[in-house]
mmCIF file of C-alpha atoms in Angstrom:
data_model
loop_
_atom_site.group_PDB
_atom_site.id
_atom_site.type_symbol
_atom_site.label_atom_id
_atom_site.label_comp_id
_atom_site.label_asym_id
_atom_site.label_seq_id
_atom_site.Cartn_x
_atom_site.Cartn_y
_atom_site.Cartn_z
ATOM 1 C CA MET H 638 20.586 18.924 30.211
ATOM 2 C CA ALA H 639 20.571 22.393 28.544
ATOM 3 C CA LEU H 640 17.739 24.035 26.666
ATOM 4 C CA ASP H 641 18.336 23.029 22.965
ATOM 5 C CA GLY H 642 17.252 25.583 20.700
ATOM 6 C CA ALA H 643 17.296 23.616 17.372
ATOM 7 C CA ALA H 644 14.302 23.394 15.295
ATOM 8 C CA PHE H 645 13.568 21.188 11.935
ATOM 9 C CA SER H 646 11.243 21.190 9.495
ATOM 10 C CA PRO H 647 8.766 18.712 8.769
ATOM 11 C CA LYS H 648 10.399 18.219 5.394
ATOM 12 C CA GLU H 649 13.209 17.077 6.886
ATOM 13 C CA PHE H 650 12.062 13.600 8.276
ATOM 14 C CA GLY H 651 12.107 11.143 5.732
ATOM 15 C CA LEU H 652 10.746 7.687 4.809
ATOM 16 C CA ALA H 653 13.056 4.463 3.632
ATOM 17 C CA ILE H 654 11.755 0.906 2.606
ATOM 18 C CA GLN H 655 13.956 -2.556 1.723
ATOM 19 C CA ALA H 656 12.680 -5.818 1.294
ATOM 20 C CA GLU H 657 13.653 -8.000 4.136
ATOM 21 C CA THR H 658 16.086 -11.716 3.784
ATOM 22 C CA THR H 659 15.042 -13.112 6.633
ATOM 23 C CA ILE H 660 11.646 -12.741 7.423
ATOM 24 C CA GLY H 661 10.958 -10.727 10.824
ATOM 25 C CA THR H 662 15.077 -9.569 10.364
ATOM 26 C CA ALA H 663 15.311 -5.971 9.983
ATOM 27 C CA LYS H 664 17.409 -4.736 6.954
ATOM 28 C CA THR H 665 18.634 -1.107 6.858
ATOM 29 C CA ASP H 666 20.933 -1.280 4.230
ATOM 30 C CA GLY H 667 20.643 0.026 0.827
ATOM 31 C CA MET H 668 17.267 1.399 1.451
ATOM 32 C CA LYS H 669 15.111 3.268 -0.946
ATOM 33 C CA ARG H 670 14.131 6.722 0.000
ATOM 34 C CA VAL H 671 10.019 6.726 -0.886
ATOM 35 C CA ASN H 672 9.424 10.353 -2.327
ATOM 36 C CA ILE H 673 6.637 10.808 0.566
ATOM 37 C CA ASP H 674 4.036 13.733 1.279
ATOM 38 C CA SER H 675 4.877 13.919 4.820
ATOM 39 C CA VAL H 676 5.435 11.582 7.928
ATOM 40 C CA GLU H 677 2.994 10.448 10.036
ATOM 41 C CA MET H 678 3.549 8.549 12.813
ATOM 42 C CA PRO H 679 3.242 4.912 13.311
ATOM 43 C CA SER H 680 0.388 3.351 15.485
ATOM 44 C CA PHE H 681 2.231 1.826 18.251
ATOM 45 C CA ASN H 682 -0.765 0.088 19.933
ATOM 46 C CA LEU H 683 0.834 -0.823 23.219
ATOM 47 C CA THR H 684 -0.437 -2.829 25.783
ATOM 48 C CA GLN H 685 -0.991 0.079 28.233
ATOM 49 C CA VAL H 686 -2.243 -0.719 31.796
ATOM 50 C CA MET H 687 -2.621 2.898 33.701
ATOM 51 C CA GLU H 688 -5.339 1.681 36.144
ATOM 52 C CA ALA H 689 -4.821 1.975 40.270
ATOM 53 C CA ARG H 690 -4.245 -1.761 41.443
ATOM 54 C CA SER H 691 -6.476 -3.040 44.508
ATOM 55 C CA GLY H 692 -4.951 -2.421 47.444
ATOM 56 C CA SER H 693 -2.808 0.866 46.635
ATOM 57 C CA ALA H 694 -2.141 3.271 48.958
ATOM 58 C CA GLY H 695 -4.993 5.854 47.842
ATOM 59 C CA ARG H 696 -7.455 6.513 45.086
ATOM 60 C CA VAL H 697 -4.812 7.034 42.616
ATOM 61 C CA ALA H 698 -2.419 5.059 40.226
ATOM 62 C CA GLU H 699 0.879 4.360 41.666
ATOM 63 C CA ALA H 700 4.136 3.837 39.446
ATOM 64 C CA ASP H 701 4.099 0.215 40.216
ATOM 65 C CA ASP H 702 0.790 -0.051 38.921
ATOM 66 C CA VAL H 703 1.966 0.726 35.233
ATOM 67 C CA PHE H 704 2.695 -1.884 32.904
ATOM 68 C CA ILE H 705 3.862 -1.187 29.098
ATOM 69 C CA ASP H 706 4.561 -3.683 26.581
ATOM 70 C CA GLN H 707 4.484 -4.147 22.350
ATOM 71 C CA LYS H 708 4.689 -7.896 22.572
ATOM 72 C CA GLY H 709 2.038 -9.586 20.315
ATOM 73 C CA VAL H 710 0.781 -6.445 19.206
ATOM 74 C CA THR H 711 0.244 -5.198 15.543
ATOM 75 C CA LYS H 712 1.668 -1.522 15.055
ATOM 76 C CA GLU H 713 0.803 0.344 11.735
ATOM 77 C CA ILE H 714 2.082 2.856 9.786
ATOM 78 C CA SER H 715 0.466 4.978 6.725
ATOM 79 C CA PHE H 716 2.401 6.762 4.243
ATOM 80 C CA SER H 717 1.671 8.679 1.063
ATOM 81 C CA GLY H 718 3.838 10.071 -2.266
ATOM 82 C CA VAL H 719 4.504 10.062 -5.766
ATOM 83 C CA LEU H 720 4.109 7.127 -7.488
ATOM 84 C CA THR H 721 7.698 6.451 -8.712
ATOM 85 C CA ARG H 722 8.564 2.552 -10.357
ATOM 86 C CA SER H 723 11.438 2.201 -8.200
ATOM 87 C CA VAL H 724 8.718 2.203 -4.936
ATOM 88 C CA ALA H 725 6.179 0.801 -7.111
ATOM 89 C CA GLU H 726 7.779 -2.683 -7.470
ATOM 90 C CA LEU H 727 8.145 -3.230 -4.083
ATOM 91 C CA LEU H 728 5.254 -1.585 -2.841
ATOM 92 C CA ILE H 729 2.782 -3.704 -5.669
ATOM 93 C CA GLN H 730 4.323 -7.061 -5.446
ATOM 94 C CA ASN H 731 4.309 -6.900 -1.605
ATOM 95 C CA CYS H 732 0.795 -5.796 -1.459
ATOM 96 C CA ILE H 733 -0.249 -8.353 -3.686
ATOM 97 C CA ALA H 734 2.154 -11.040 -1.808
ATOM 98 C CA LYS H 735 3.212 -12.152 -5.315
ATOM 99 C CA GLU H 736 6.507 -11.681 -7.434
ATOM 100 C CA GLU H 737 6.733 -10.308 -11.225
ATOM 101 C CA SER H 738 6.838 -11.757 -14.322
ATOM 102 C CA SER H 739 8.296 -9.693 -16.821
ATOM 103 C CA ASN H 740 6.844 -6.281 -14.707
ATOM 104 C CA ILE H 741 3.612 -7.880 -14.546
ATOM 105 C CA VAL H 742 2.154 -8.879 -10.647
ATOM 106 C CA SER H 743 -0.851 -10.931 -11.029
ATOM 107 C CA ILE H 744 -3.906 -12.683 -8.582
ATOM 108 C CA ALA H 745 -5.267 -15.825 -10.048
ATOM 109 C CA TYR H 746 -8.636 -16.541 -10.228
ATOM 110 C CA ASP H 747 -7.143 -19.150 -7.717
ATOM 111 C CA TYR H 748 -4.961 -16.939 -5.372
ATOM 112 C CA SER H 749 -3.263 -18.542 -2.337
ATOM 113 C CA PRO H 750 -1.166 -16.387 -0.116
ATOM 114 C CA PRO H 751 2.669 -17.269 0.458
ATOM 115 C CA GLU H 752 3.633 -18.990 3.599
ATOM 116 C CA LEU H 753 5.273 -16.419 5.752
ATOM 117 C CA GLU H 754 7.420 -17.990 8.732
ATOM 118 C CA THR H 755 9.572 -15.676 11.068
ATOM 119 C CA GLY H 756 13.543 -17.029 10.243
ATOM 120 C CA ASP H 757 12.585 -17.884 7.267
ATOM 121 C CA ASN H 758 15.622 -16.960 4.842
ATOM 122 C CA SER H 759 14.866 -19.692 1.819
ATOM 123 C CA SER H 760 14.100 -17.933 -0.986
ATOM 124 C CA VAL H 761 12.640 -14.873 1.333
ATOM 125 C CA THR H 762 11.397 -12.291 -2.191
ATOM 126 C CA ILE H 763 10.510 -8.613 -2.414
ATOM 127 C CA ALA H 764 7.121 -9.708 -2.248
ATOM 128 C CA ASP H 765 7.135 -11.437 1.582
ATOM 129 C CA THR H 766 8.364 -8.709 4.361
ATOM 130 C CA ILE H 767 10.085 -5.494 4.447
ATOM 131 C CA THR H 768 11.818 -3.303 6.602
ATOM 132 C CA ILE H 769 10.499 0.079 7.186
ATOM 133 C CA ALA H 770 12.376 3.214 8.200
ATOM 134 C CA VAL H 771 11.236 6.232 9.650
ATOM 135 C CA LEU H 772 13.951 9.142 8.961
ATOM 136 C CA ASN H 773 14.649 11.544 11.638
ATOM 137 C CA PRO H 774 16.379 14.659 11.124
ATOM 138 C CA ASN H 775 19.797 14.330 12.574
ATOM 139 C CA THR H 776 20.009 15.528 16.364
ATOM 140 C CA GLY H 777 23.075 14.243 17.652
ATOM 141 C CA SER H 778 21.631 11.120 18.815
ATOM 142 C CA ASN H 779 20.075 7.453 17.276
ATOM 143 C CA HIS H 780 16.564 8.797 17.050
ATOM 144 C CA ASN H 781 15.742 6.698 14.153
ATOM 145 C CA MET H 782 12.642 4.544 14.166
ATOM 146 C CA ILE H 783 12.946 0.966 12.433
ATOM 147 C CA LEU H 784 9.729 -1.676 12.160
ATOM 148 C CA PRO H 785 10.707 -4.806 10.647
ATOM 149 C CA GLY H 786 8.839 -7.756 9.090
ATOM 150 C CA CYS H 787 6.198 -5.438 7.568
ATOM 151 C CA VAL H 788 3.578 -6.194 4.740
ATOM 152 C CA ILE H 789 1.760 -3.853 2.977
ATOM 153 C CA SER H 790 -2.018 -4.658 3.762
ATOM 154 C CA SER H 791 -3.557 -1.312 1.712
ATOM 155 C CA LEU H 792 -2.242 0.215 -1.676
ATOM 156 C CA THR H 793 -4.103 2.857 -3.506
ATOM 157 C CA ILE H 794 -2.641 4.093 -7.252
ATOM 158 C CA SER H 795 -4.562 7.367 -7.892
ATOM 159 C CA GLY H 796 -4.443 9.685 -10.236
ATOM 160 C CA ASP H 797 -6.608 13.182 -11.245
ATOM 161 C CA MET H 798 -5.687 15.789 -14.400
ATOM 162 C CA GLY H 799 -6.788 18.612 -11.799
ATOM 163 C CA ASP H 800 -3.880 17.600 -9.610
ATOM 164 C CA GLU H 801 -0.016 17.821 -11.082
ATOM 165 C CA SER H 802 -0.910 17.070 -14.464
ATOM 166 C CA GLY H 803 -2.274 13.516 -13.667
ATOM 167 C CA ARG H 804 0.910 12.501 -12.188
ATOM 168 C CA LEU H 805 0.336 9.493 -10.402
ATOM 169 C CA LYS H 806 0.244 9.377 -6.438
ATOM 170 C CA PHE H 807 -0.016 6.396 -3.491
ATOM 171 C CA SER H 808 -0.869 6.132 -0.495
ATOM 172 C CA ALA H 809 -0.078 2.879 1.476
ATOM 173 C CA THR H 810 -0.734 1.317 5.049
ATOM 174 C CA ALA H 811 2.059 -0.956 6.289
ATOM 175 C CA ARG H 812 1.748 -3.307 9.477
ATOM 176 C CA THR H 813 4.223 -5.748 11.202
ATOM 177 C CA GLY H 814 3.717 -7.845 14.767
ATOM 178 C CA TYR H 815 7.367 -7.956 15.000
ATOM 179 C CA ILE H 816 9.367 -5.600 17.869
ATOM 180 C CA ALA H 817 10.209 -2.177 16.832
ATOM 181 C CA THR H 818 13.590 -0.384 17.891
ATOM 182 C CA PHE H 819 13.306 3.675 18.103
ATOM 183 C CA ASN H 820 16.721 4.359 19.049
ATOM 184 C CA GLN H 821 18.350 3.401 16.092
ATOM 185 C CA ALA H 822 21.211 5.048 14.004
ATOM 186 C CA ALA H 823 20.646 6.304 10.509
ATOM 187 C CA PRO H 824 20.434 3.258 7.747
ATOM 188 C CA THR H 825 22.036 3.437 4.054
ATOM 189 C CA VAL H 826 19.364 5.343 2.481
ATOM 190 C CA SER H 827 19.745 5.929 -1.440
ATOM 191 C CA SER H 828 20.113 9.736 -2.129
ATOM 192 C CA SER H 829 17.449 9.844 -5.188
ATOM 193 C CA TYR H 830 14.133 8.802 -4.868
ATOM 194 C CA GLY H 831 13.966 7.776 -8.860
ATOM 195 C CA THR H 832 12.972 10.006 -11.349
ATOM 196 C CA THR H 833 10.567 8.145 -13.431
ATOM 197 C CA PHE H 834 6.796 8.122 -12.519
ATOM 198 C CA PHE H 835 3.613 7.895 -14.092
ATOM 199 C CA SER H 836 0.854 9.718 -15.519
ATOM 200 C CA LEU H 837 -2.347 9.240 -16.008
ATOM 201 C CA ALA H 838 -2.464 11.602 -19.103
ATOM 202 C CA THR H 839 -0.605 8.430 -20.357
ATOM 203 C CA LEU H 840 -3.096 6.308 -19.947
ATOM 204 C CA SER H 841 -5.685 8.248 -21.382
ATOM 205 C CA SER H 842 -4.837 7.862 -24.641
ATOM 206 C CA GLY H 843 -6.041 5.965 -27.559
ATOM 207 C CA ASN H 844 -7.861 2.868 -26.906
ATOM 208 C CA ALA H 845 -6.164 1.979 -24.196
ATOM 209 C CA LYS H 846 -8.908 2.563 -21.511
ATOM 210 C CA LYS H 847 -12.147 0.466 -20.347
ATOM 211 C CA ILE H 848 -13.999 1.389 -17.242
ATOM 212 C CA GLY H 849 -17.418 -0.082 -16.191
ATOM 213 C CA GLY H 850 -17.338 -2.472 -19.449
ATOM 214 C CA CYS H 851 -17.099 0.765 -21.009
ATOM 215 C CA ASP H 852 -14.842 1.500 -24.182
ATOM 216 C CA ASP H 853 -12.677 4.607 -24.256
ATOM 217 C CA PRO H 854 -14.359 7.031 -22.063
ATOM 218 C CA VAL H 855 -13.026 10.335 -20.832
ATOM 219 C CA VAL H 856 -11.500 9.883 -17.276
ATOM 220 C CA GLN H 857 -10.781 12.893 -15.232
ATOM 221 C CA SER H 858 -9.800 10.774 -12.683
ATOM 222 C CA PHE H 859 -9.070 7.216 -10.907
ATOM 223 C CA SER H 860 -8.140 5.678 -7.248
ATOM 224 C CA LEU H 861 -7.329 1.984 -7.660
ATOM 225 C CA ASN H 862 -7.334 0.577 -4.473
ATOM 226 C CA ILE H 863 -5.947 -3.158 -3.569
ATOM 227 C CA GLU H 864 -6.762 -4.274 0.067
ATOM 228 C CA ASN H 865 -4.581 -7.447 1.502
ATOM 229 C CA PRO H 866 -5.509 -7.638 5.658
ATOM 230 C CA SER H 867 -2.854 -9.725 7.580
ATOM 231 C CA GLU H 868 -2.885 -10.607 11.029
ATOM 232 C CA PHE H 869 0.550 -11.758 13.175
ATOM 233 C CA ILE H 870 -0.395 -14.861 14.776
ATOM 234 C CA GLY H 871 1.940 -17.055 17.245
ATOM 235 C CA GLN H 872 4.689 -16.509 19.964
ATOM 236 C CA ALA H 873 7.969 -16.799 17.952
ATOM 237 C CA ASP H 874 10.637 -16.079 21.591
ATOM 238 C CA SER H 875 10.098 -14.575 23.900
ATOM 239 C CA ASN H 876 10.742 -11.079 23.019
ATOM 240 C CA GLY H 877 7.257 -11.308 21.594
ATOM 241 C CA ASN H 878 7.536 -11.217 17.638
ATOM 242 C CA PRO H 879 4.995 -13.408 16.183
ATOM 243 C CA GLU H 880 5.619 -17.152 14.484
ATOM 244 C CA ALA H 881 3.855 -16.616 11.450
ATOM 245 C CA ILE H 882 1.836 -14.020 9.047
ATOM 246 C CA VAL H 883 -1.172 -14.844 7.791
ATOM 247 C CA ARG H 884 -2.148 -12.783 4.555
ATOM 248 C CA ALA H 885 -5.281 -12.169 2.622
ATOM 249 C CA VAL H 886 -7.729 -12.981 5.115
ATOM 250 C CA PRO H 887 -10.521 -13.088 4.133
ATOM 251 C CA GLU H 888 -9.835 -12.467 1.062
ATOM 252 C CA ILE H 889 -8.007 -9.892 -1.186
ATOM 253 C CA SER H 890 -9.775 -7.434 -3.175
ATOM 254 C CA VAL H 891 -9.244 -4.812 -5.824
ATOM 255 C CA THR H 892 -11.793 -1.819 -6.555
ATOM 256 C CA LEU H 893 -11.496 0.790 -8.809
ATOM 257 C CA ASP H 894 -13.151 4.381 -8.354
ATOM 258 C CA ALA H 895 -13.243 6.736 -11.320
ATOM 259 C CA THR H 896 -14.993 9.848 -12.717
ATOM 260 C CA VAL H 897 -15.795 9.683 -16.425
ATOM 261 C CA LYS H 898 -17.313 11.991 -18.254
ATOM 262 C CA TYR H 899 -21.340 11.292 -18.910
ATOM 263 C CA ASP H 900 -21.489 10.583 -23.170
ATOM 264 C CA ASN H 901 -22.656 8.001 -25.516
ATOM 265 C CA ASN H 902 -19.804 5.823 -24.722
ATOM 266 C CA THR H 903 -20.667 5.718 -20.638
ATOM 267 C CA GLY H 904 -24.217 5.757 -21.176
ATOM 268 C CA THR H 905 -24.823 1.774 -20.285
ATOM 269 C CA LEU H 906 -23.332 2.221 -16.997
ATOM 270 C CA MET H 907 -26.875 2.411 -15.159
ATOM 271 C CA ASN H 908 -27.886 -0.829 -16.926
ATOM 272 C CA THR H 909 -24.667 -2.590 -16.224
ATOM 273 C CA MET H 910 -25.068 -1.741 -13.184
ATOM 274 C CA ASN H 911 -29.054 -2.748 -12.325
ATOM 275 C CA THR H 912 -28.607 -6.062 -14.323
ATOM 276 C CA GLY H 913 -24.968 -7.381 -12.634
ATOM 277 C CA GLY H 914 -23.656 -6.822 -15.643
ATOM 278 C CA ASN H 915 -20.051 -7.960 -16.485
ATOM 279 C CA ALA H 916 -18.168 -4.235 -15.839
ATOM 280 C CA PRO H 917 -14.253 -4.869 -16.902
ATOM 281 C CA PHE H 918 -11.735 -2.382 -16.406
ATOM 282 C CA TYR H 919 -8.700 -1.056 -18.158
ATOM 283 C CA MET H 920 -6.049 1.645 -17.946
ATOM 284 C CA GLY H 921 -2.409 1.719 -19.529
ATOM 285 C CA THR H 922 -0.384 3.536 -21.744
ATOM 286 C CA HIS H 923 -0.819 0.599 -24.571
ATOM 287 C CA ALA H 924 -3.801 -1.382 -25.217
ATOM 288 C CA THR H 925 -2.439 -4.808 -24.491
ATOM 289 C CA ILE H 926 -1.074 -5.215 -20.384
ATOM 290 C CA GLY H 927 1.522 -7.516 -21.783
ATOM 291 C CA ASP H 928 2.873 -5.456 -24.900
ATOM 292 C CA SER H 929 6.755 -4.350 -24.924
ATOM 293 C CA SER H 930 6.185 -0.838 -25.197
ATOM 294 C CA THR H 931 3.643 -0.905 -22.252
ATOM 295 C CA THR H 932 5.589 1.301 -18.743
ATOM 296 C CA PHE H 933 2.118 0.958 -16.399
ATOM 297 C CA ALA H 934 -1.219 -0.687 -16.906
ATOM 298 C CA PHE H 935 -3.941 -2.458 -14.207
ATOM 299 C CA GLN H 936 -6.726 -4.998 -15.869
ATOM 300 C CA ALA H 937 -9.951 -6.749 -14.244
ATOM 301 C CA ASP H 938 -11.557 -8.943 -17.255
ATOM 302 C CA ASN H 939 -14.187 -9.690 -14.437
ATOM 303 C CA ALA H 940 -15.772 -6.995 -12.344
ATOM 304 C CA ARG H 941 -18.968 -5.796 -11.281
ATOM 305 C CA ILE H 942 -20.370 -2.015 -10.626
ATOM 306 C CA THR H 943 -21.003 -1.516 -7.046
ATOM 307 C CA SER H 944 -21.859 2.196 -7.237
ATOM 308 C CA LEU H 945 -22.779 5.220 -9.370
ATOM 309 C CA ALA H 946 -23.323 8.777 -9.300
ATOM 310 C CA TYR H 947 -23.501 11.898 -10.712
ATOM 311 C CA ASN H 948 -21.178 14.041 -10.630
ATOM 312 C CA GLU H 949 -21.903 17.679 -11.855
ATOM 313 C CA ALA H 950 -18.315 19.326 -13.087
ATOM 314 C CA ASN H 951 -18.041 21.954 -16.027
ATOM 315 C CA ALA H 952 -19.517 19.157 -18.047
ATOM 316 C CA MET H 953 -21.775 15.906 -16.582
ATOM 317 C CA MET H 954 -19.626 13.214 -15.011
ATOM 318 C CA ILE H 955 -20.772 10.080 -13.289
ATOM 319 C CA ASP H 956 -18.494 8.442 -10.268
ATOM 320 C CA VAL H 957 -18.557 4.732 -10.921
ATOM 321 C CA SER H 958 -17.038 2.229 -8.627
ATOM 322 C CA SER H 959 -16.519 -1.464 -9.197
ATOM 323 C CA LYS H 960 -14.976 -4.160 -8.010
ATOM 324 C CA ALA H 961 -12.776 -6.966 -9.200
ATOM 325 C CA VAL H 962 -14.045 -10.515 -9.021
ATOM 326 C CA SER H 963 -12.676 -13.739 -10.231
ATOM 327 C CA SER H 964 -13.984 -16.501 -13.183
ATOM 328 C CA SER H 965 -12.789 -20.085 -13.240
ATOM 329 C CA SER H 966 -9.870 -19.425 -14.896
ATOM 330 C CA GLY H 967 -7.159 -17.000 -15.705
ATOM 331 C CA ASN H 968 -6.512 -14.328 -13.627
ATOM 332 C CA MET H 969 -8.515 -11.657 -11.497
ATOM 333 C CA PHE H 970 -6.619 -8.948 -11.803
ATOM 334 C CA GLN H 971 -3.362 -7.894 -13.686
ATOM 335 C CA ILE H 972 -0.684 -4.313 -12.969
ATOM 336 C CA HIS H 973 1.968 -3.903 -14.958
ATOM 337 C CA TYR H 974 4.603 -1.314 -14.055
#
């Protein structure tokens, strides 16, 4: 093969996602383009045996000794970018493994994840599994990577007034135990990311915020973290695909890290933490999460502060971390997009 002198910019690589109609079966038509910062190589986690075997001709590994397989392993891919509404609805519903209701996704006090079985195509929704495509530039060959049966196991939504005027960003980690392909033709992908995005500036107006149980704090930045661990179990076929996906093991968790100004409103944080008091949090474009004018909001009516630290800036700030917890009824957490 002759030398190929072509080169590509890292910004020519892309990523697209789409909800599946059959669990574990790739769906590559009508995929949503994701406004990502950059593309990371997936962690393939291959089974690789490279050591010399007993009886080798010499003290070296022989080609016949090598064993490489992707059956029964879990692959991961992490990606980050701008939180547009079109990608938010997919990431949030899939991470929580719950469909939205009036644009609100809730984690109930007695949350139980859905049963996910390979090959199920009855009432499969956006909250079940997704296909992720890593889009390589066109080199005249089929070099795209397709990862079917993915679930979002970790999702972080963040905003900082010192970064792009507070435009909200996301970072996500997806996992799959299904067999991936790495020589696929380009899938059908939307040409636009979507223009609707969210901003910390609109989440910090009026009385539409509460951090650590403190009303109307001045918020410099926040990071909302949703963790929904997932495991792929069983052997559905000779290809090595799993039989089922188990979610929320051992728990689904929601935490919030925020930097707020120290003042009369937030001076109670230390006492709240040390007495184990309730420290609910809320941020939104309206003071009520279900209001028709709300475009983005999240809330936890019950939470506990897990750590506090002074943050010396132009004005004294406090870094406050808290974890949402459930009570005997209602919701542990809700998010509106």
